[in-house]
XYZ file of C-alpha atoms in Angstrom:
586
model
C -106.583 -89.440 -142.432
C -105.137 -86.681 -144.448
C -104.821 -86.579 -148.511
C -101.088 -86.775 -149.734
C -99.952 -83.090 -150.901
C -100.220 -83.269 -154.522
C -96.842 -83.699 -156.846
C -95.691 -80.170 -157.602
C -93.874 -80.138 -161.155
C -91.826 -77.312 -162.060
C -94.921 -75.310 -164.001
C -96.023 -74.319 -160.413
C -99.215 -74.818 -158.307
C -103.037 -72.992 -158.419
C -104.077 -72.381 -155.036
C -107.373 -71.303 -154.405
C -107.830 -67.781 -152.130
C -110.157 -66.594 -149.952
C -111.209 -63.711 -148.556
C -110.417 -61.230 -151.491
C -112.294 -58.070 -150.887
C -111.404 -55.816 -154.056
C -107.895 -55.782 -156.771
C -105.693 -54.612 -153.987
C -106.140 -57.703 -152.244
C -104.895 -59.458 -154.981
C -101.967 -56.888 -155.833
C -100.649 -57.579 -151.831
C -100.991 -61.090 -151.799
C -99.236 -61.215 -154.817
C -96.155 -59.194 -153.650
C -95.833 -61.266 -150.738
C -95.937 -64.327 -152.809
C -93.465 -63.150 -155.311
C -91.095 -61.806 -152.304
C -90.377 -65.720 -151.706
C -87.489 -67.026 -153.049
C -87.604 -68.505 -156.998
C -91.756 -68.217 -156.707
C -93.183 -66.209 -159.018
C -97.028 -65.628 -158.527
C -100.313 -64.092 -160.377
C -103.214 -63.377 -158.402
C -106.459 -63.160 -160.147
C -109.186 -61.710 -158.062
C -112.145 -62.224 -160.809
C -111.062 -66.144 -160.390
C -109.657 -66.433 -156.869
C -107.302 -68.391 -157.958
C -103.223 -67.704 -156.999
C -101.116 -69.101 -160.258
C -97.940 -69.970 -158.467
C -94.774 -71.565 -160.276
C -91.838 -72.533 -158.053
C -88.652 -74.515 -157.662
C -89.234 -78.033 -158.299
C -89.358 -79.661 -154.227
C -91.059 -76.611 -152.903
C -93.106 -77.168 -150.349
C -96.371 -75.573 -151.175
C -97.764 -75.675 -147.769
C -95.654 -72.293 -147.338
C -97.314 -70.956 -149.927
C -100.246 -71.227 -147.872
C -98.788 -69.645 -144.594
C -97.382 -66.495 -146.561
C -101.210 -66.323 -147.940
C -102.479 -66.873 -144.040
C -99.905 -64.364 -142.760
C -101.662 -61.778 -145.400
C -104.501 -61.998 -143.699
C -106.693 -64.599 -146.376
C -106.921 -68.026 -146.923
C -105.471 -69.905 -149.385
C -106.428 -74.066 -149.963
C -104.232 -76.353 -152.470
C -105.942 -77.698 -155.417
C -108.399 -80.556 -155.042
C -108.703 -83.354 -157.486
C -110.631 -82.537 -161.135
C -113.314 -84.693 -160.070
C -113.651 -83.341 -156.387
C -113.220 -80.034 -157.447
C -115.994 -80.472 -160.582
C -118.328 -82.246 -157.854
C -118.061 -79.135 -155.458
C -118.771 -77.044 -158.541
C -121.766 -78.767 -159.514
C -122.775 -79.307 -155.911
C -122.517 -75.787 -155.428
C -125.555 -74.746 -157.419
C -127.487 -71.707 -155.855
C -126.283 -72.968 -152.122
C -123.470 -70.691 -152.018
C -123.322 -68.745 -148.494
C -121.418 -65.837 -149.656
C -124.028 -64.814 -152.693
C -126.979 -65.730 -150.462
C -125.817 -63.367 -147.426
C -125.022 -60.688 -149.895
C -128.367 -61.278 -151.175
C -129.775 -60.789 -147.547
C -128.166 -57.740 -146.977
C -128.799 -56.161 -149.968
C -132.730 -56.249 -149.662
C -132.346 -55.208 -146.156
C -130.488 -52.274 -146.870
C -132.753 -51.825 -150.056
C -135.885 -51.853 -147.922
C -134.086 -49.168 -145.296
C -132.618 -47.480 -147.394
C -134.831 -46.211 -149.722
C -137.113 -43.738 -147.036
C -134.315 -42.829 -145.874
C -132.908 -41.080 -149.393
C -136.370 -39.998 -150.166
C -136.680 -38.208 -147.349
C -133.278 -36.278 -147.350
C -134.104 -35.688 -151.106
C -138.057 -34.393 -151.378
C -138.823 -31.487 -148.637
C -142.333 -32.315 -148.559
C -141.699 -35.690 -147.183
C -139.526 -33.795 -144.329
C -141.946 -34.233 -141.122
C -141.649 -32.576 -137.838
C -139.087 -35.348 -136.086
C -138.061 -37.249 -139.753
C -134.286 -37.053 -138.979
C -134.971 -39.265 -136.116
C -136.668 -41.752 -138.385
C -133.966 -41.680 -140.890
C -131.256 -42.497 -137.854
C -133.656 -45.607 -136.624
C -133.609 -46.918 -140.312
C -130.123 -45.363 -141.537
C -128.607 -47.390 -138.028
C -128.792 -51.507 -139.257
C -127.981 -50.523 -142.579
C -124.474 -49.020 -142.021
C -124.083 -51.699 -139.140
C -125.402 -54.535 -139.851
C -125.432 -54.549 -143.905
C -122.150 -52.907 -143.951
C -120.251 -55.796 -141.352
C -118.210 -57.378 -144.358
C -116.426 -53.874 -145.271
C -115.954 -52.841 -141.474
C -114.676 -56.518 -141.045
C -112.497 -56.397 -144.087
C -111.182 -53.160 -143.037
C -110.208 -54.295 -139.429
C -108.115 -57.062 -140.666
C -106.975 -55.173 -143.038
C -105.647 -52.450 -140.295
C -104.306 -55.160 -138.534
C -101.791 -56.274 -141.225
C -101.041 -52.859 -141.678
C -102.547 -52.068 -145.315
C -105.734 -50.361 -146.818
C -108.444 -51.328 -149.319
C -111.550 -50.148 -150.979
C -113.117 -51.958 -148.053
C -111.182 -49.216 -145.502
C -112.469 -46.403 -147.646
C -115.853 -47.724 -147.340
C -116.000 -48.432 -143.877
C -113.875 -44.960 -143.049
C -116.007 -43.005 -145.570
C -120.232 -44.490 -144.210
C -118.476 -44.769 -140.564
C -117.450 -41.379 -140.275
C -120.564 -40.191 -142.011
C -122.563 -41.883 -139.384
C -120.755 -40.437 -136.519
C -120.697 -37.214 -137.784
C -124.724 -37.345 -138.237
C -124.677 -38.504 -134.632
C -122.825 -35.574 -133.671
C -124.917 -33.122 -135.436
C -127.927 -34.809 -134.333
C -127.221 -35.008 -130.158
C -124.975 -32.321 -130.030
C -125.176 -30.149 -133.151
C -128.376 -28.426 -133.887
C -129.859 -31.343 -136.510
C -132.017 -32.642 -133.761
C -133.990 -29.561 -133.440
C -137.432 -30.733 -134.749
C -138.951 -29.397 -137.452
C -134.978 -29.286 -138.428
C -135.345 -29.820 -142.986
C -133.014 -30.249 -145.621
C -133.980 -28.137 -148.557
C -133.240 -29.263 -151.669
C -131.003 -25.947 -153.671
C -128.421 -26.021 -156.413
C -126.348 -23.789 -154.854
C -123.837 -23.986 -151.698
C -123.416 -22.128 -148.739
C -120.855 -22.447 -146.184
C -122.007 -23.856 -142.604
C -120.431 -25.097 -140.057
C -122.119 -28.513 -140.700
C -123.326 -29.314 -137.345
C -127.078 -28.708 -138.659
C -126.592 -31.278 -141.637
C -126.556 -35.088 -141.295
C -125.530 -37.370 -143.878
C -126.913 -41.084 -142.724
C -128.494 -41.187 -146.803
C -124.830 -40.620 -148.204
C -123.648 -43.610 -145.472
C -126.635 -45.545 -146.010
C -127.254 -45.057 -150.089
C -123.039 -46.112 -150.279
C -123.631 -49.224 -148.535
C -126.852 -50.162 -150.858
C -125.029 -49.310 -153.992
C -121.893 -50.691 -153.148
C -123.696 -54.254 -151.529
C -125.581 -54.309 -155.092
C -122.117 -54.409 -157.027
C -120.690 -57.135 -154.435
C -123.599 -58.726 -155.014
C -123.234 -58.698 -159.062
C -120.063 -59.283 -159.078
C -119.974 -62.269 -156.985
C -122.849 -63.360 -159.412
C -121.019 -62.395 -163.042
C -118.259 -64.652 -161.317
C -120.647 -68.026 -160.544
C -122.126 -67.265 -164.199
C -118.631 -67.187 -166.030
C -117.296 -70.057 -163.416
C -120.308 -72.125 -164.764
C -119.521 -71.784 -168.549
C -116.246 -73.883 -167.379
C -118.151 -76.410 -165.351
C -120.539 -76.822 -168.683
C -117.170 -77.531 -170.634
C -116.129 -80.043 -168.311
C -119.724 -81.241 -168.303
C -119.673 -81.958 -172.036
C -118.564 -85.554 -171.071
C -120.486 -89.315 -170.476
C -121.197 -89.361 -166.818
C -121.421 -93.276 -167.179
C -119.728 -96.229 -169.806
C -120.566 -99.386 -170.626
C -117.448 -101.497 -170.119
C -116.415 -104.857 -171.474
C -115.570 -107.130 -168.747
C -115.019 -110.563 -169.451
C -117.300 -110.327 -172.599
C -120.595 -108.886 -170.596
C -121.069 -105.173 -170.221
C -120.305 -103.659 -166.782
C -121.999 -100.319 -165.901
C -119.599 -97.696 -164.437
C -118.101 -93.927 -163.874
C -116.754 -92.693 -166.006
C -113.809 -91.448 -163.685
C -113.135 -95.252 -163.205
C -112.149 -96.107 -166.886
C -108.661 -96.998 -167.424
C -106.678 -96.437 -170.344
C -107.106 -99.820 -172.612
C -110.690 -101.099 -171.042
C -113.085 -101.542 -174.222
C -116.088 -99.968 -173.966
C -119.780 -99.830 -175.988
C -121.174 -97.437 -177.492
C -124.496 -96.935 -179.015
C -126.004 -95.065 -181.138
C -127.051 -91.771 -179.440
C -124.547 -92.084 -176.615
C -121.301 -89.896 -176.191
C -118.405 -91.636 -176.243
C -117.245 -91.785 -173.117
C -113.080 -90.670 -173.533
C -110.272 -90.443 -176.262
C -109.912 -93.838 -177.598
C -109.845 -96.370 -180.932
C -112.709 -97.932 -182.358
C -111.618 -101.802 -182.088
C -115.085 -102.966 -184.142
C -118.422 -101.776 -185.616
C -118.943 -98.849 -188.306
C -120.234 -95.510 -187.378
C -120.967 -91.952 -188.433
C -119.696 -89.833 -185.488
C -120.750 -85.964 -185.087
C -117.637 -83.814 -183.671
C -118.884 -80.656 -184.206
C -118.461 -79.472 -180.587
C -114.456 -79.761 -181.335
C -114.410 -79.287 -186.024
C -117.799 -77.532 -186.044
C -118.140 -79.001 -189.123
C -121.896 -80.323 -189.768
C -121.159 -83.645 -191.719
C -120.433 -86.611 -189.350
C -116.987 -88.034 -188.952
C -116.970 -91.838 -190.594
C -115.078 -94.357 -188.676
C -114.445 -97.625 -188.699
C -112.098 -100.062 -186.405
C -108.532 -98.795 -186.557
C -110.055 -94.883 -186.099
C -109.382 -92.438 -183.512
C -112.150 -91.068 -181.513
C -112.469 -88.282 -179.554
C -114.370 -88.240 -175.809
C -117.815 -86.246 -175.644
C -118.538 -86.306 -179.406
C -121.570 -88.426 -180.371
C -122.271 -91.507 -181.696
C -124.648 -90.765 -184.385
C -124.783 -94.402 -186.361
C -124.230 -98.091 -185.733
C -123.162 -99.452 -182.402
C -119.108 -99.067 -181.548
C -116.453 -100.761 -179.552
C -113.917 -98.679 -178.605
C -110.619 -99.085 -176.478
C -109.675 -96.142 -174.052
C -106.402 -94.621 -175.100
C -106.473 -91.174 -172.884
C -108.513 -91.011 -169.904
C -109.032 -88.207 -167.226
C -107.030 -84.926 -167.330
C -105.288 -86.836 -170.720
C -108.199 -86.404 -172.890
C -108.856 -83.659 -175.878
C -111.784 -82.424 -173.432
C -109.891 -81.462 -170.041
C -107.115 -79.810 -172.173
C -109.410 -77.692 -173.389
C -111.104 -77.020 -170.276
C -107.771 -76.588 -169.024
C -106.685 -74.298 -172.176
C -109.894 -71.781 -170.872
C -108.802 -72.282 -167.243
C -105.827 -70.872 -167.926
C -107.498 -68.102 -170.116
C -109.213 -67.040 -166.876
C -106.839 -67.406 -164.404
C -103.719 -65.160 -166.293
C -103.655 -61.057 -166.524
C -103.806 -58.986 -169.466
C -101.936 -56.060 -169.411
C -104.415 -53.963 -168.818
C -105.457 -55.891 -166.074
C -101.997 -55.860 -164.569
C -102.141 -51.708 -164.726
C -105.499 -51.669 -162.960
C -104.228 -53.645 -160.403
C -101.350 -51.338 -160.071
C -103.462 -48.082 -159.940
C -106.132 -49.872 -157.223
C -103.065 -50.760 -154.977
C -102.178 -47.244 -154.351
C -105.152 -45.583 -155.040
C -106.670 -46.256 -151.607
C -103.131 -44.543 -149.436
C -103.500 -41.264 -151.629
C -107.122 -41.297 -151.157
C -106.681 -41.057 -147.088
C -103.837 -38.833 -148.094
C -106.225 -36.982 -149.828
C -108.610 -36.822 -147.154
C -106.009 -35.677 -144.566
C -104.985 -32.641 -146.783
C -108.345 -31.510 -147.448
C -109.051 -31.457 -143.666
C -105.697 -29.855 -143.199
C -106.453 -26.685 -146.055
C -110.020 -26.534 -144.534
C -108.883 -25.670 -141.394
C -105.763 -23.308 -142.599
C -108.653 -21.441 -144.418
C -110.208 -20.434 -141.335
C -113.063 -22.832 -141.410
C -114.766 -24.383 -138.311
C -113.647 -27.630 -137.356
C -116.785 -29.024 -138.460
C -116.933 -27.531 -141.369
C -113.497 -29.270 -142.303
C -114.339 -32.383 -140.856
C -117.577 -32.085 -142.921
C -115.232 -32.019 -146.383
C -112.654 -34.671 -145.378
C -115.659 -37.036 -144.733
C -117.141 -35.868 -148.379
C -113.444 -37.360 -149.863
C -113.592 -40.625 -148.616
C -117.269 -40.959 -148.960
C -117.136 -40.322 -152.762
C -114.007 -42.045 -153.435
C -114.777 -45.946 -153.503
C -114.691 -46.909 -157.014
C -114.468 -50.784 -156.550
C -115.059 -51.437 -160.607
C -111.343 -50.273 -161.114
C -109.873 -53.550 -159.831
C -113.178 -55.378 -161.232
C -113.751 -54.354 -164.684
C -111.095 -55.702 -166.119
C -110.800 -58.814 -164.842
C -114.325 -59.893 -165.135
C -114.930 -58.659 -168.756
C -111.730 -61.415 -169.162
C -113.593 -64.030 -167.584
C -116.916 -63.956 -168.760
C -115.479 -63.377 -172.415
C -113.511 -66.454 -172.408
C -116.252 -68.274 -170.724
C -119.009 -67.115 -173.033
C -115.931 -67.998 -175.853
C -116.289 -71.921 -174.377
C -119.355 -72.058 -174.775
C -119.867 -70.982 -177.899
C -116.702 -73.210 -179.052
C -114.392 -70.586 -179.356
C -111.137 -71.235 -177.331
C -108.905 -68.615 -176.144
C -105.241 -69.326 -175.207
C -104.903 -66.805 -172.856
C -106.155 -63.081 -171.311
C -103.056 -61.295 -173.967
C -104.678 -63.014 -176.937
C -108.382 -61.557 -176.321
C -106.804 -58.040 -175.717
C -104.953 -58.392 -178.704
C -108.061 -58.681 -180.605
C -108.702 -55.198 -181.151
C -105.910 -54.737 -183.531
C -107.589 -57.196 -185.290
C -108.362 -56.485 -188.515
C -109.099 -59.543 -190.872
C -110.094 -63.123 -189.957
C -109.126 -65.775 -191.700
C -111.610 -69.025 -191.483
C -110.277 -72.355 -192.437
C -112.924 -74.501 -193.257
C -116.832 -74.091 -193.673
C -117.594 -75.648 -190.349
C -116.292 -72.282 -188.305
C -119.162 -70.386 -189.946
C -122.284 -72.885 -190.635
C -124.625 -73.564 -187.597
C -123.640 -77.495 -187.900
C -127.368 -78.419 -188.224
C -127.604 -79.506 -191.827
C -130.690 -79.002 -194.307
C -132.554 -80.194 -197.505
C -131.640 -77.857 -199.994
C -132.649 -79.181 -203.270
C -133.952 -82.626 -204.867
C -133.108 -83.854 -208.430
C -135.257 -86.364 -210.270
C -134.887 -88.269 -212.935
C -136.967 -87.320 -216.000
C -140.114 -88.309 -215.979
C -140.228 -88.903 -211.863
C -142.272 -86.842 -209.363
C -140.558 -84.895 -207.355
C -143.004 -84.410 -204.596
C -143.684 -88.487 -204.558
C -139.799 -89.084 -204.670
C -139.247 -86.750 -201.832
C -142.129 -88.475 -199.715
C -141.244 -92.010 -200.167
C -137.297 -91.279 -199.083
C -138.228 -89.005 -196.805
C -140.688 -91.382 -195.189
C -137.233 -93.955 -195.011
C -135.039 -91.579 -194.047
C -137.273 -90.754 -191.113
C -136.456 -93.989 -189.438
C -132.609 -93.455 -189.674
C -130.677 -91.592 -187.196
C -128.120 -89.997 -189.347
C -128.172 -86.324 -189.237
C -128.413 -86.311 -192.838
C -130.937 -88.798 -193.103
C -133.010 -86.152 -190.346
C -132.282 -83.350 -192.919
C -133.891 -85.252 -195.787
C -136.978 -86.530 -193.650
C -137.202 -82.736 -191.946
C -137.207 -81.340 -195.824
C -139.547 -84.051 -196.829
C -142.377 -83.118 -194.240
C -141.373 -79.628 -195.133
C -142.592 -80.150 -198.532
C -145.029 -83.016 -198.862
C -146.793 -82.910 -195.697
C -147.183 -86.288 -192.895
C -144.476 -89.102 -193.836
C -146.036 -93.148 -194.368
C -144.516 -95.501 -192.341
C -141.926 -97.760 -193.623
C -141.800 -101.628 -193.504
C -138.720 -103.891 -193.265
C -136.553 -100.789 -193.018
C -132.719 -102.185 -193.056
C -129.608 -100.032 -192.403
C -126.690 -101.282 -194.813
C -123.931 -100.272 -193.250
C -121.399 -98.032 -195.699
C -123.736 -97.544 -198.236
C -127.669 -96.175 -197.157
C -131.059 -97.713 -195.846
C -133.859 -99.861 -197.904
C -136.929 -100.333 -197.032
C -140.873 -100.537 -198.519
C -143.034 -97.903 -198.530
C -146.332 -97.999 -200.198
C -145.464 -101.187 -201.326
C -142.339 -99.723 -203.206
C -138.954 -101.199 -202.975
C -136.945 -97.836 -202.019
C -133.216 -97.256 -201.882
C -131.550 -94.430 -200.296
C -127.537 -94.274 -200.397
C -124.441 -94.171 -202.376
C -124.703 -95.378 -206.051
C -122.672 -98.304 -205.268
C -126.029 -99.720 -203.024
C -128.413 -98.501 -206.252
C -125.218 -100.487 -208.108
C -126.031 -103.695 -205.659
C -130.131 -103.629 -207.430
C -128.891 -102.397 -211.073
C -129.962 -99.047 -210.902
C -128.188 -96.474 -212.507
C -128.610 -92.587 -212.172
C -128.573 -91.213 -216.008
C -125.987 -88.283 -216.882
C -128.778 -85.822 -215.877
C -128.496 -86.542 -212.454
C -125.447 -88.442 -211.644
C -123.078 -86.013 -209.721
C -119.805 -84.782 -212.575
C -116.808 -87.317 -211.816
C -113.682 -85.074 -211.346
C -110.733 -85.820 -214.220
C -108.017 -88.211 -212.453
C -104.617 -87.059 -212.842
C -101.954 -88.985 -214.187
C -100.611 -92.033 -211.605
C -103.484 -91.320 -209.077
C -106.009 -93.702 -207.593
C -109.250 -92.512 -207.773
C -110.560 -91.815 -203.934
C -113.213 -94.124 -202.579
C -116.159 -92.884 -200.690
C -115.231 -93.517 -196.743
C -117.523 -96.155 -195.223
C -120.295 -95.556 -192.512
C -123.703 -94.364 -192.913
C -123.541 -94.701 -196.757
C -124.088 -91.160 -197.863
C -121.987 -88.435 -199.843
C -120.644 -85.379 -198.141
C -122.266 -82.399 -198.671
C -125.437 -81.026 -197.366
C -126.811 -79.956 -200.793
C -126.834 -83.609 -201.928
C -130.736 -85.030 -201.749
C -131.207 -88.906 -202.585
C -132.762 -90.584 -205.261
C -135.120 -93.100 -204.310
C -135.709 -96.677 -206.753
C -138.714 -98.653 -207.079
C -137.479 -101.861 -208.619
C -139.541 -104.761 -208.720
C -138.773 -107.523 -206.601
C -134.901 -106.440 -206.649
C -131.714 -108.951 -205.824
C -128.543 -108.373 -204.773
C -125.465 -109.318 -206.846
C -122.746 -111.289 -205.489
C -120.410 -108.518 -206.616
């Protein structure tokens, strides 16, 4: 049975390409795209991807036969979650980069002799020209197919690529050496290539060139072979976006918790989660009190208190009490597909310079044969031998194959905005990185963009009179048995300073205000003042925190309810040892 087509809305289509040898693949498919009526089309080869917008009703399957008729392949966009299970499925197992691989160290292995030999006289033996033609042969052959087979079809559509100047440039390098070795006077043994700074005209028939055809085909392989690679690696920071996400959720089905995908969640199931877990998509907190760390999406360090009522965002963490939430935004909805979706995008578009690159590689390969035919043309006006000329129009295309035109660009766009994702830096689009470099001042909002979002112990206040290494070691020891990232930054600070932590008994979390517990058979509090107010403690003007001046007709704020603790990572606690202490019914 065949999947429906997918709904085509006016913004247009993706479809993914195939076959893309260099940038001038990309610059003809997208001409023959954009020569359709109302399409307009963006080719990216870094990405492979075809950014198509069209009338709305177009039928996208001729998309795909324009594409075919171009000689590549072109496939309509799979589902997010097919597509992201391909991706991951991928992993190393991808046949392109592993024959690539293969022909690389072939050629590698061949190649190598052969170079050294044309290169270092002394390594020049009596019949050594043979030896470089038995292991010069399988390299341009064999290692070489995928530019000879690129520049076939290529030929038969009529066009030219870097892959025709590489396969015209190490083929006709390789013939030639032929020539010059059966019929010329390279075969003669003892024949030697001496190694001078200095030229001399020949008639070329006693020179062969299989290390030019054979060292091309290495170098060239080794920058397919990158490239393909830098294009996985920057692929992957995208795949790690999308992988930000709970895999599973624990869903509320007729009051008992049902395990499933999360792919399967529907916008108003409820769903648990604990402490620990990431919350599984974009949704409201119907019950329970929590601190929640979103510093993949604020940076900010200090957890996010919520309580029921609050939004929540999918892939942050749960870092406190156990949470009900309902889904309100599930699949390509949610916070965290848009802004795989914003990088997507990022990747996919040109930058200007990118679109000039693209126009330079699309005719740079015609004037290069051009080039080629002229040069064998004033060679032999000049009087030279035919092989002589022959000998400098192969010298043109040989030398002229610079695949990192088209590449360059495009790839330092895609691994920047990938590398960007991952470090949680979002960039709309390819025109807003290249923009950057008329940057001149940055402006940063709020203290999260520039702190490392792990918080720290910075200082500890005591009463008078009180220890401070005793009053760091018995809340630390508390602390050390909550999982509030500021309760970790006390306990971390604590061992930091006082050495191995007790163990706590009848440790209690109360929720929107700290944690008690005893250790060393004292009664310690850790929290806001209102849970020392709860056991009539006090902190005395020395270390009580300066109350700001209310202004006229304002309510004073209230601290926001959740783990208990003050914002601010410079704040440290101050731990009570009251005898026996009771609660008040206040």
């Amino acid at each position: 049975m065949t999947a429906p087509a997918p709904q085509i809305a006016d913004a247009g289509i993706e479809l993914e390409i195939g076959g893309m040898t260099c940038a001038s693949c990309a610059n003809r498919i997208e001409k023959k795209l954009n020569k359709l009526d109302g399409v307009s089309a963006t080719v990216n080869y870094a990405t492979e991807k075809a950014k198509v917008t069209m009338p709305a009703g177009y039928d996208p399957a001729l998309l795909v036969a324009e594409v075919e008729k171009t000689g590549y392949t072109a496939a309509l966009p799979r589902p997010k979650d097919a597509a992201a299970d391909a991706a991951s499925d991928a992993g190393d197992d991808d046949p392109e980069l592993t024959s690539l691989k293969h022909r690389l160290i072939g050629a590698i292995v061949l190649t190598v002799p052969v170079i050294a030999m044309a290169m270092v006289p002394a390594l020049q033996f009596t019949y050594w020209q043979w030896a470089s033609l038995a292991l010069a042969a399988p390299v341009i052959v064999w290692a070489a197919w995928p530019f000879h087979k690129a520049a076939w079809t290529n030929l038969r559509h009529g066009t030219a690529t870097m892959d025709t100047l590489i396969s015209m440039g190490t083929t006709a390098a390789f013939l030639w050496s032929l020539y010059a070795l059966f019929l010329g006077t390279a075969g003669t043994p003892g024949m030697t290539h001496p190694f001078e700074f200095t030229l001399a005209p020949s008639d070329g028939a006693g020179n062969i060139y299989l290390e030019a055809a054979a060292g091309v085909t290495m170098f060239i392989l080794a920058g397919r072979y990158f490239e393909k690679r830098s294009k996985r690696e920057a692929g992957a920071a995208l795949r790690a976006l999308l992988e930000l996400g709970a895999k599973e959720v624990s869903v509320l089905r007729n009051g008992a918790e049902v395990k499933i995908p999360t792919s399967e969640l529907q916008v108003g199931d409820e769903f648990v989660v604990r402490p620990g877990e990431k919350i599984a998509t974009d949704g409201t907190v119907v019950s329970g009190t929590s601190a929640v760390d979103a510093s993949m999406l604020t940076g900010e360090s200090v957890p996010v208190e919520v309580v029921a009522g609050d939004p929540v965002t999918g892939a942050t963490v749960n870092a406190g009490g156990r949470l009900v939430v309902r889904a309100t935004r599930v699949g390509s909805d949610t916070q965290l597909a848009q802004m795989a979706k914003l990088v997507e995008d990022a990747q996919t578009g040109k930058a200007e310079v990118q679109r000039l690159a693209d126009r330079i590689s699309g005719v740079f390969v015609p004037i290069v044969i051009l080039i080629a035919v002229a040069t064998l043309g004033a060679w032999l006006g000049a009087g030279f031998p035919v092989s002589a000329a022959f000998t400098a129009a192969v010298a043109v295309l040989v030398i002229a194959c610079p695949c990192a035109l088209g590449l360059a660009t495009p790839t330092a766009l895609m691994v920047g905005t990938g590398r960007g994702a991952q470090m949680g830096v979002l960039i709309k689009g390819p025109e807003v990185l290249e923009s950057t470099r008329k940057v001149d001042t940055a402006v940063l909002d709020k203290t999260g963009t520039v702190t490392t979002g792990k918080m720290t112990l910075v200082d500890a206040l005591t009463e008078p009179g009180t220890d401070r290494a005793e009053m760091l070691r018995l809340a630390g020891a508390l602390e050390d048995a909550s999982e509030h990232p500021i309760a970790q930054a006390i306990a971390k600070g604590a061992v930091q300073e006082t050495g191995q932590l007790p163990t706590p008994e009848d440790f209690a979390n109360i929720e929107g205000k700290g944690v008690q517990g005893v250790v060393d058979g004292h009664a310690v509090l850790v929290g806001r003042e209102s849970l020392l107010a709860d056991w009539f403690q006090r902190l005395s003007p020395e270390v009580a925190p300066p109350r700001p001046r209310p202004r006229a007709r304002a309510r004073p704020s209230s601290p926001s309810a959740g783990t208990g603790r003050p914002a601010g990572s410079s704040w440290s606690p101050t731990p009570a040892s009251p005898p026996a202490p009771r609660r008040s019914r206040a």
